[in-house]
PDB file of C-alpha atoms and ligand atoms in Angstrom:
ATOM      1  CA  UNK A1312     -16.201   5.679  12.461  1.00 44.00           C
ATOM      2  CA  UNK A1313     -13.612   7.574  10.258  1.00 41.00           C
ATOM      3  CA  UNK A1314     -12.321   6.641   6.878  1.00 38.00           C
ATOM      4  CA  UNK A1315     -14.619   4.032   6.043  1.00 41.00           C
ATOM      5  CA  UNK A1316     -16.003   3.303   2.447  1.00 40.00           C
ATOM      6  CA  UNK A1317     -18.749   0.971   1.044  1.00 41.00           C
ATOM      7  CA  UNK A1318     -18.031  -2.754   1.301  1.00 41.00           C
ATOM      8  CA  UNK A1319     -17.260  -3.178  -2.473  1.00 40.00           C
ATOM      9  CA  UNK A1320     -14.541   0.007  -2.400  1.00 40.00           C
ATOM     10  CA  UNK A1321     -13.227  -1.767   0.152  1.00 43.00           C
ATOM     11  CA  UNK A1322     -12.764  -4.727  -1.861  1.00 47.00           C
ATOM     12  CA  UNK A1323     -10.901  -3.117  -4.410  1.00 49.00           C
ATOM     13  CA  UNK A1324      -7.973  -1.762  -3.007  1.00 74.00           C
ATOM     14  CA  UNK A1325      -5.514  -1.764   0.117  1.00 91.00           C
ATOM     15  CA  UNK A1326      -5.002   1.568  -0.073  1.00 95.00           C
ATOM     16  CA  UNK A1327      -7.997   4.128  -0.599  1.00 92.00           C
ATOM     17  CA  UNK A1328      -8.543   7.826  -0.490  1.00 91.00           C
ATOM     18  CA  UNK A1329      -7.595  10.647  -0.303  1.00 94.00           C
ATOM     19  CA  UNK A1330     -10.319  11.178   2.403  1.00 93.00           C
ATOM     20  CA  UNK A1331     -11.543  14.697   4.066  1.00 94.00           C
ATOM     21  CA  UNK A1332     -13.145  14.617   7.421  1.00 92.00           C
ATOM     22  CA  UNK A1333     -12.938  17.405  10.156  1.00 90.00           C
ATOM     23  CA  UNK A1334     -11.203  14.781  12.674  1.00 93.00           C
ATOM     24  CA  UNK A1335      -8.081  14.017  10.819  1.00 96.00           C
ATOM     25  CA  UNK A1336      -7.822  15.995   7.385  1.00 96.00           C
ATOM     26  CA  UNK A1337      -7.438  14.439   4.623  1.00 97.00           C
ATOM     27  CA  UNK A1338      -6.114  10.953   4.823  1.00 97.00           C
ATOM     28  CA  UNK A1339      -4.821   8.425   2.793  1.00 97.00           C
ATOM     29  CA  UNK A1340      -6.072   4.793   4.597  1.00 96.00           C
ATOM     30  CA  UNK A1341      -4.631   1.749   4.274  1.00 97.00           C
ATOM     31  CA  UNK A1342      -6.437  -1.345   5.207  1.00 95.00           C
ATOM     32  CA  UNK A1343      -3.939  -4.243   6.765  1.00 95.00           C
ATOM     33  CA  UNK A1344      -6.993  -6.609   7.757  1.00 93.00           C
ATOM     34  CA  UNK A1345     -10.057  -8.411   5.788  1.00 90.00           C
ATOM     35  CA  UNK A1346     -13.365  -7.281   5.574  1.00 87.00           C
ATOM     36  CA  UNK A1347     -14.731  -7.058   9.008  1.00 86.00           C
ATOM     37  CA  UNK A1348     -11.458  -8.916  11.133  1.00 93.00           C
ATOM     38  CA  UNK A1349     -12.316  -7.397  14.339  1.00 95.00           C
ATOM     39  CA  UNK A1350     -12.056  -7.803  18.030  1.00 97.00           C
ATOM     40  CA  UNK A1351     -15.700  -6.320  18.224  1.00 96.00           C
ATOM     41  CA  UNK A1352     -19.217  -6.238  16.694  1.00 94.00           C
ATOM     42  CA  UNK A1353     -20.212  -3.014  17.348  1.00 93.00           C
ATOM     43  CA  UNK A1354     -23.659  -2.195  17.569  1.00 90.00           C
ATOM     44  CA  UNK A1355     -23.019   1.087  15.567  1.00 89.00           C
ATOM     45  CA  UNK A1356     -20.864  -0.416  13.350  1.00 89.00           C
ATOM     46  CA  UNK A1357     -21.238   1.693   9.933  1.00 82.00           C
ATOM     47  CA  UNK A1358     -20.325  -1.212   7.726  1.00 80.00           C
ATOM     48  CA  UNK A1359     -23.720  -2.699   8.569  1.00 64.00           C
ATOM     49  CA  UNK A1360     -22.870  -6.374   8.925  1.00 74.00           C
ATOM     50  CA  UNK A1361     -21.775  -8.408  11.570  1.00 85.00           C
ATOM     51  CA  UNK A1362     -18.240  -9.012  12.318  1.00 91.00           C
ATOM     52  CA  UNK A1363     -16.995 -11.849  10.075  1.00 89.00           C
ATOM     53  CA  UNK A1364     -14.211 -13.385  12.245  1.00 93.00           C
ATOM     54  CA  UNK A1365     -14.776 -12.207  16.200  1.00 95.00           C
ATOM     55  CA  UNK A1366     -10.840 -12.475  16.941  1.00 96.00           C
ATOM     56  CA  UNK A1367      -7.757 -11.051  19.138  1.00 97.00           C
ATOM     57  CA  UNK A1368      -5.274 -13.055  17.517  1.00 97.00           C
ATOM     58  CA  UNK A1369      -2.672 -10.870  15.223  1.00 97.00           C
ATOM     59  CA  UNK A1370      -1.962 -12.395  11.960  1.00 96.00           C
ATOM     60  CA  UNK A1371      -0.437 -10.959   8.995  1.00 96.00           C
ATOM     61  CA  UNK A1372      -2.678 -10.434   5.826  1.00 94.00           C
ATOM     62  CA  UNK A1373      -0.743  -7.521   3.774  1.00 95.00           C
ATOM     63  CA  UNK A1374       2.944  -7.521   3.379  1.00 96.00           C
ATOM     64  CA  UNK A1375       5.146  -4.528   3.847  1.00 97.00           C
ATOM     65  CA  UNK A1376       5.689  -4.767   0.086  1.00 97.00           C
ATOM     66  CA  UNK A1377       2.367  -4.956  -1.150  1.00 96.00           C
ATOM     67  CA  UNK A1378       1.287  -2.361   0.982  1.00 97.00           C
ATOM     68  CA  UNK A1379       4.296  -0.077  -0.685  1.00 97.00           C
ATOM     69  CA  UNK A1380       3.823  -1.171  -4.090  1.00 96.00           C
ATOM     70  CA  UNK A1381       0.154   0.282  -4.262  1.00 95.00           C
ATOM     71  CA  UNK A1382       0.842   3.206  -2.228  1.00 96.00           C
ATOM     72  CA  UNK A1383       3.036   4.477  -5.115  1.00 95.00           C
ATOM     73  CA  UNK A1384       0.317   4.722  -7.319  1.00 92.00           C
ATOM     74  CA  UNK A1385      -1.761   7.459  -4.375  1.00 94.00           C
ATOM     75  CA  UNK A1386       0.087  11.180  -4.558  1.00 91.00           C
ATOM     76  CA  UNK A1387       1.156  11.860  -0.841  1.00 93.00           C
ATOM     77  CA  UNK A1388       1.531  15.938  -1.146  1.00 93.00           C
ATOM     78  CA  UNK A1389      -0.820  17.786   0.676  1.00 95.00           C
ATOM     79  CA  UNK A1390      -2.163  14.828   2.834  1.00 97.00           C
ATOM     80  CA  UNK A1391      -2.096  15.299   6.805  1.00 98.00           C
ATOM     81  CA  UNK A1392      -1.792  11.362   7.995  1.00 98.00           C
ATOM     82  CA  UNK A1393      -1.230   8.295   6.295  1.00 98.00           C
ATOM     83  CA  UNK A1394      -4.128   6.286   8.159  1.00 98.00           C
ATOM     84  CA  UNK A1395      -4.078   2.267   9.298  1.00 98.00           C
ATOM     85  CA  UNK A1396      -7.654   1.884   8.971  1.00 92.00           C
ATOM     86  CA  UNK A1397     -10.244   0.300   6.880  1.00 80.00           C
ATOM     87  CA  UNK A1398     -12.767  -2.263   7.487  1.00 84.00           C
ATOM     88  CA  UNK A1399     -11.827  -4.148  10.368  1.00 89.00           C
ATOM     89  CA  UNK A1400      -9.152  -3.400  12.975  1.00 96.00           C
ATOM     90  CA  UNK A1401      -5.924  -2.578  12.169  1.00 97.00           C
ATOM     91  CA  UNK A1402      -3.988  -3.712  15.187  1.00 98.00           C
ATOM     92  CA  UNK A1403      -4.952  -7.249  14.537  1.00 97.00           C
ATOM     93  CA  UNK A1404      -2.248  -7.138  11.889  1.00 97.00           C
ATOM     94  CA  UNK A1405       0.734  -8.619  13.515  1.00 97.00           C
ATOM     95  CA  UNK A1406       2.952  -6.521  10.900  1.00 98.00           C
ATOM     96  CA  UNK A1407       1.485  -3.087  12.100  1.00 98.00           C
ATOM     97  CA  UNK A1408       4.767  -2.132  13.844  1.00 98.00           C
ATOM     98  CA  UNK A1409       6.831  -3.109   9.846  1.00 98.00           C
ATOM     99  CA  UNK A1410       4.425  -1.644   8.435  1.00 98.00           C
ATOM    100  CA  UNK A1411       4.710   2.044  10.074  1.00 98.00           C
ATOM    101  CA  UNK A1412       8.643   1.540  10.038  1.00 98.00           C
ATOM    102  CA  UNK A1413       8.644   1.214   6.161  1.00 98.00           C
ATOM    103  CA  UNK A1414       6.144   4.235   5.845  1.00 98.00           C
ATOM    104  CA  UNK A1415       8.568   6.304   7.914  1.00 98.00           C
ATOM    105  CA  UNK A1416      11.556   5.335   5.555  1.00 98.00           C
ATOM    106  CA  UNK A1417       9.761   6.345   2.663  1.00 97.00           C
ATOM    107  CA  UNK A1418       7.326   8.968   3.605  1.00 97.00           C
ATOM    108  CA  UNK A1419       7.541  12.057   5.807  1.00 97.00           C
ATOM    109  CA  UNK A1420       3.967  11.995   6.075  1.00 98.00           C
ATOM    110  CA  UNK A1421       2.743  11.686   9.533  1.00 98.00           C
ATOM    111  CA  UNK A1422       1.215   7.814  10.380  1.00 98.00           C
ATOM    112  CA  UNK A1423      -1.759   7.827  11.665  1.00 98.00           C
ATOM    113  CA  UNK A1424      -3.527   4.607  13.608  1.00 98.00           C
ATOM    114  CA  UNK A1425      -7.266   4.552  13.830  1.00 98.00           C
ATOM    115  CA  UNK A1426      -7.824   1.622  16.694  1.00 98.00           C
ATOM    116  CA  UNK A1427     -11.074   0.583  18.320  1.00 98.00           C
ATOM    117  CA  UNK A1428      -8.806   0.386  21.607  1.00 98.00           C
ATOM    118  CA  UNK A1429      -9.883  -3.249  21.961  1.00 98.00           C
ATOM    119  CA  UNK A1430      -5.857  -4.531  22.406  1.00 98.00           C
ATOM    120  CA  UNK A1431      -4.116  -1.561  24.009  1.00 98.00           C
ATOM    121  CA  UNK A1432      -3.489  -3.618  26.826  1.00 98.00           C
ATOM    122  CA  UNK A1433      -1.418  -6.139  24.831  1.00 98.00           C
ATOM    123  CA  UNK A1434       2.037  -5.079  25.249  1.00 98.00           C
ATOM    124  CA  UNK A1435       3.591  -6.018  21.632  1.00 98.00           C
ATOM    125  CA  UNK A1436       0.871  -3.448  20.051  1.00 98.00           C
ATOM    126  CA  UNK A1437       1.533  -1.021  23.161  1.00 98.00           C
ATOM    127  CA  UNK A1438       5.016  -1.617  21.773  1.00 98.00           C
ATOM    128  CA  UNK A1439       3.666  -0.962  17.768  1.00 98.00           C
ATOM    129  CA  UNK A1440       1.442   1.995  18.565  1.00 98.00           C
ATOM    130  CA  UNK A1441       3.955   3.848  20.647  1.00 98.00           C
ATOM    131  CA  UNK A1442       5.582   3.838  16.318  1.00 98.00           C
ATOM    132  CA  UNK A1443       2.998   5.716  15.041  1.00 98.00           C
ATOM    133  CA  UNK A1444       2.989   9.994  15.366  1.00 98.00           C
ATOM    134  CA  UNK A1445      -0.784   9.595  15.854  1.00 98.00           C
ATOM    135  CA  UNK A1446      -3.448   7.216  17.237  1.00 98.00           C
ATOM    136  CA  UNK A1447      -7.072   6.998  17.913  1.00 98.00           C
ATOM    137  CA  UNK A1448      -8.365   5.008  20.066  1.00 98.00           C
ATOM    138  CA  UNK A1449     -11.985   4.445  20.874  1.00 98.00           C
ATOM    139  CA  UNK A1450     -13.373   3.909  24.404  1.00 98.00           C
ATOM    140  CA  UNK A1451     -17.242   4.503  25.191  1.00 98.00           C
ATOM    141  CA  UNK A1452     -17.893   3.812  28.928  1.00 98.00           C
ATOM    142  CA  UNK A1453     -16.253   2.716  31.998  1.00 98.00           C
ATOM    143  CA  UNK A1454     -19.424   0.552  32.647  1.00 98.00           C
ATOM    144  CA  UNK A1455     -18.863  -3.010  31.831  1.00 98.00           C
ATOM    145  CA  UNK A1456     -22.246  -3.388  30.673  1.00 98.00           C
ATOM    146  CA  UNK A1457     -22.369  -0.207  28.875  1.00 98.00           C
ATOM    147  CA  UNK A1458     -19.134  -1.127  27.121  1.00 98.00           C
ATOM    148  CA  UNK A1459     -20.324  -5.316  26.458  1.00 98.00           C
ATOM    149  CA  UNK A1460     -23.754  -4.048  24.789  1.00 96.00           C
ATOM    150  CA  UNK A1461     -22.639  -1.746  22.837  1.00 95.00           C
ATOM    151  CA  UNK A1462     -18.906  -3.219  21.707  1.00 97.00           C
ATOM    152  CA  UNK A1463     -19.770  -6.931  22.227  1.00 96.00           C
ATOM    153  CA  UNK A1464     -16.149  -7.971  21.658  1.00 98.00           C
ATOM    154  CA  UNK A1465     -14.264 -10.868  21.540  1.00 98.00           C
ATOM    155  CA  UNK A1466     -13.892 -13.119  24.639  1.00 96.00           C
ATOM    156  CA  UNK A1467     -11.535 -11.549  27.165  1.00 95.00           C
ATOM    157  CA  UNK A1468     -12.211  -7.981  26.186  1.00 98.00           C
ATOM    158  CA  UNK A1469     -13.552  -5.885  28.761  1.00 98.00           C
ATOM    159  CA  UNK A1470     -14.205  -2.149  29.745  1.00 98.00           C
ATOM    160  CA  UNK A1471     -11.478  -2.459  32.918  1.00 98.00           C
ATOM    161  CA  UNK A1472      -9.005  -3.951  31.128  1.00 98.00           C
ATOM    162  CA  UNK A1473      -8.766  -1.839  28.091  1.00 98.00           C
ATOM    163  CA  UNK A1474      -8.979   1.256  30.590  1.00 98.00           C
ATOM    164  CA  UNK A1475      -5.769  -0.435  32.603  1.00 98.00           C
ATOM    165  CA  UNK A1476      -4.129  -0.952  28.690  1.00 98.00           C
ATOM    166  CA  UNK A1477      -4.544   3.170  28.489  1.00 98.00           C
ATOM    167  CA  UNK A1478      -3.346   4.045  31.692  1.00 98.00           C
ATOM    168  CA  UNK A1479      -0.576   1.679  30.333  1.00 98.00           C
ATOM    169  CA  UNK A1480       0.060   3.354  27.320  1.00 98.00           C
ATOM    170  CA  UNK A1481      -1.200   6.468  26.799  1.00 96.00           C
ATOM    171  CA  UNK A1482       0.416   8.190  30.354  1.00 92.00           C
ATOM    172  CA  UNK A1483       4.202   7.617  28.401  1.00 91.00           C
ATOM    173  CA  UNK A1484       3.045   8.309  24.738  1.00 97.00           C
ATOM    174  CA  UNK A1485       4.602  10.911  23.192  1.00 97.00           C
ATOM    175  CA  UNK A1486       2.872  11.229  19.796  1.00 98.00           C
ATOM    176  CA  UNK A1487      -0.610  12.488  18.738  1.00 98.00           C
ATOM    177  CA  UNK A1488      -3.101  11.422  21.170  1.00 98.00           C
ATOM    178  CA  UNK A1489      -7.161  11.081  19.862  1.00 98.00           C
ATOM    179  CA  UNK A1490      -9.874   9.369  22.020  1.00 98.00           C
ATOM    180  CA  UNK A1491     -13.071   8.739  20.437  1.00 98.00           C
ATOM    181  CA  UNK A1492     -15.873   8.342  22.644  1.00 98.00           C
ATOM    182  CA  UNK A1493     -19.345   6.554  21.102  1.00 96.00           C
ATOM    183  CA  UNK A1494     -23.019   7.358  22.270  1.00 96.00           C
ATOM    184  CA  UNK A1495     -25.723   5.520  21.251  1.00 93.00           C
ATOM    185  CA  UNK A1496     -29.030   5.969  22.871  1.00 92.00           C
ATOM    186  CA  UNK A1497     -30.090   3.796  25.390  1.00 92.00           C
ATOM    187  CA  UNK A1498     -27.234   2.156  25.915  1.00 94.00           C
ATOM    188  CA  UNK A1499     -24.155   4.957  27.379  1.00 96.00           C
ATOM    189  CA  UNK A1500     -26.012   8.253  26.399  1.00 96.00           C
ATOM    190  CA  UNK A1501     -26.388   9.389  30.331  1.00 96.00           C
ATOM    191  CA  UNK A1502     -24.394  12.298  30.603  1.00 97.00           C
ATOM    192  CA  UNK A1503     -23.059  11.295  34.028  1.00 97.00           C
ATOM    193  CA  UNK A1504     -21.664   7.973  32.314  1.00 98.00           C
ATOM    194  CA  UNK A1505     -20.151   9.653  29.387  1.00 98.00           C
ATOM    195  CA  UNK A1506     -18.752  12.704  31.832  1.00 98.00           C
ATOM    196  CA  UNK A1507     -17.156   9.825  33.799  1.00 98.00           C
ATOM    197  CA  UNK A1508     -15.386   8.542  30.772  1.00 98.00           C
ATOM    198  CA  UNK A1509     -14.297  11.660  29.285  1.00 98.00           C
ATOM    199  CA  UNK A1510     -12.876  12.638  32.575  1.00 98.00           C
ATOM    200  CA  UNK A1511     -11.220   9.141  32.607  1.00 98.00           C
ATOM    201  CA  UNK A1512      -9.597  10.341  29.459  1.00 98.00           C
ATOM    202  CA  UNK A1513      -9.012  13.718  30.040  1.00 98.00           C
ATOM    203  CA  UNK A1514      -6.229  12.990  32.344  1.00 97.00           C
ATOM    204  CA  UNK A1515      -3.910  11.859  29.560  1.00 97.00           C
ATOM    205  CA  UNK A1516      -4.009  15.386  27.860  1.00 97.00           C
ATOM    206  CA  UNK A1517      -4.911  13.689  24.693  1.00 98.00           C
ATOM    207  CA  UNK A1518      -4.991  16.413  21.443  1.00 98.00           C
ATOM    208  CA  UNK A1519      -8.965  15.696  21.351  1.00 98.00           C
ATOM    209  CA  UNK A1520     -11.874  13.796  22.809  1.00 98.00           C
ATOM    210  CA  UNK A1521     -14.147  13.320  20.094  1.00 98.00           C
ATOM    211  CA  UNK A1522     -17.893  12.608  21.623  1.00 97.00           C
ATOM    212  CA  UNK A1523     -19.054  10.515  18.156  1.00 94.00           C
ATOM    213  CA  UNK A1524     -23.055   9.827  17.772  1.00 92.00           C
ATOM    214  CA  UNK A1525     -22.978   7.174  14.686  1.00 86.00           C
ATOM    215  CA  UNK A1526     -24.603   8.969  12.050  1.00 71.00           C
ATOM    216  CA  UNK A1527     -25.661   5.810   9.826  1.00 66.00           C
ATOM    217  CA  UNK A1528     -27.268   2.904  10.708  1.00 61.00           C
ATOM    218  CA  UNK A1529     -25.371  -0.025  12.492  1.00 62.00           C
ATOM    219  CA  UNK A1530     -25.589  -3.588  12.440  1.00 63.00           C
ATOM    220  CA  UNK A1531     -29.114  -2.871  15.104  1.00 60.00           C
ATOM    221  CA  UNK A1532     -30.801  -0.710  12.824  1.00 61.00           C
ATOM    222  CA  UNK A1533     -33.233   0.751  15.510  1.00 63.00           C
ATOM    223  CA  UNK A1534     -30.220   2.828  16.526  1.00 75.00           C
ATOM    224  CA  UNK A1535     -31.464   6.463  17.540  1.00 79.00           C
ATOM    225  CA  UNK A1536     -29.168   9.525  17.484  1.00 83.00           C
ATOM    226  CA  UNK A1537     -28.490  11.036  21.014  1.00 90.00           C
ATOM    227  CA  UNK A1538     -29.255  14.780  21.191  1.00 92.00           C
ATOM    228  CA  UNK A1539     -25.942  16.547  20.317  1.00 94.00           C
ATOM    229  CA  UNK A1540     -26.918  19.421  22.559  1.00 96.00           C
ATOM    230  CA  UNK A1541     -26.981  16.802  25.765  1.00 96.00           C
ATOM    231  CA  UNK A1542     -23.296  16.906  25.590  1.00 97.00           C
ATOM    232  CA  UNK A1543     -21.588  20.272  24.677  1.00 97.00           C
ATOM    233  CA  UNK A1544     -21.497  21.237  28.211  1.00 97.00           C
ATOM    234  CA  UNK A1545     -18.565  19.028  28.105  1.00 98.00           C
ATOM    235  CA  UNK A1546     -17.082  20.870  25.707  1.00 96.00           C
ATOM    236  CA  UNK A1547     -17.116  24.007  27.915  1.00 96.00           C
ATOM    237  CA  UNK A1548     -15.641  21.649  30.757  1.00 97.00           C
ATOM    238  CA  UNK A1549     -13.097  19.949  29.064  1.00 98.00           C
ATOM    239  CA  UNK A1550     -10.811  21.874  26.557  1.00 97.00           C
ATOM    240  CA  UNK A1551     -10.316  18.836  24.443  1.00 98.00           C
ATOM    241  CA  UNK A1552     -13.607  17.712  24.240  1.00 98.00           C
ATOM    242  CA  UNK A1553     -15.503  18.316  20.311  1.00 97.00           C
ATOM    243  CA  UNK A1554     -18.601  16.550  19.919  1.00 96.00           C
ATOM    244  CA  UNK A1555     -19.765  15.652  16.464  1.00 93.00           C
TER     245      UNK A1555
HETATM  246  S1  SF4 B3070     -14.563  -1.694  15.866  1.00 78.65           S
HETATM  247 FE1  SF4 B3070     -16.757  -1.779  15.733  1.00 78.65          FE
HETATM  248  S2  SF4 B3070     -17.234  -0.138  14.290  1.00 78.65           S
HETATM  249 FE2  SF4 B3070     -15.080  -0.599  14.009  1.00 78.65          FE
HETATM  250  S3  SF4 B3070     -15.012  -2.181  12.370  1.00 78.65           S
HETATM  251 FE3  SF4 B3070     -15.067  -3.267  14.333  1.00 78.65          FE
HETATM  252  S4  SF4 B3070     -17.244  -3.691  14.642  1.00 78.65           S
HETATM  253 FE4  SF4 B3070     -17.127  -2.058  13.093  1.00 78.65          FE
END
């Protein structure tokens, strides 16, 4: 997924970047959680481990301060989002909403949160997201099964409640709106399945739909990458639609 860097830049620093990529621009990230926190253990998962601690539970690893005191030292000009991201998921931080505050107060640089969509039905990050100009969130199939093999997230995760957390949120949000859509072969790379989705999606106008086929190898390294010609028809059908 976006924004991510090797396991030992990760170590160094909260704050990393500037980063290019044709999604978002160039980014600054900032990484509120460990080293692989997350609510899933994706299959595709670029970091190539396993999720460390499987979790929904919000803590808070990063101050507000700390988080400001190393973002002085990383120029802001020319950057398009300051990015909640890194190596696990950032709405696990239960400071996420203080955090975005503070970076409004001090930056007019747009915030930017890059979530694997796992909580959106929880109504204090509903609450947090609807703080930041942008968000991402990721959802790969309406299929339980589909979304359990190839997410396998924490207990009490599933496909139909994350798509009832959207409908929640994203039909009143009135910042930038990404979906991110994941195909891995085998597993939700039908075309009818990932038509269903998009169209799922598409009726939240979101700014893009971005049909993702990881790229590098995941935690099951026999992943294959679906044929990116499979799926542009969608892009003719659906305006928002880019697939990578
Ligand atoms: S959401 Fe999936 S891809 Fe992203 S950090 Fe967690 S396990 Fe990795």
């Amino acid at each position: 997924m976006e924004n991510r860097l090797s396991l030992g830049e990760q170590k160094q620093s909260l704050i990393y970047g500037p980063v290019s990529s044709r999604r978002f621009g160039t980014t600054i990230g900032i990484s509120l959680i460990p080293l692989k926190v997350c609510s899933f253990d994706c299959v595709f998962c670029e970091l190539s481990v396993h999720t460390n601690v499987l979790t929904l539970e919000r803590h808070t690893y990063v101050s507000v301060n700390e988080v400001l005191k190393e973002l002085r030292n990383f120029p802001t000009q020319g950057v398009d989002y300051i990015a909640l991201s890194g190596a696990g998921e950032p709405t696990l931080a239960a400071n996420m909403g203080e955090v975005i505050d503070a970076l409004h107060q001090k930056y007019s640089v747009p915030v930017l949160v890059l979530s694997n969509g796992s909580t959106v039905f929880m109504k204090d990050v509903q609450e947090e997201l609807r703080k930041a100009d942008a968000v991402k969130l990721t959802f790969s199939s309406l299929k339980e099964e589909s979304f359990k093999r190839l997410n396998q997230p924490a207990e009490g995760v599933t496909a139909s409640k994350v798509a009832r957390g959207i409908e929640e949120f994203a039909s009143s949000y009135a910042g930038t709106l990404y979906f991110e859509v994941v195909v891995v072969k085998g597993i939700n790379d039908d075309l009818s399945e990932v038509r269903k989705t998009v169209e799922f999606l598409a009726q939240f106008k979101p700014y893009h739909i971005d049909i993702n086929r990881p790229a590098r190898p995941g935690t099951a390294r026999y992943l294959e990458l679906p044929d990116k010609e499979l799926y542009m028809p969608l892009e003719r059908e659906f305006p928002a639609v880019r697939v990578f």
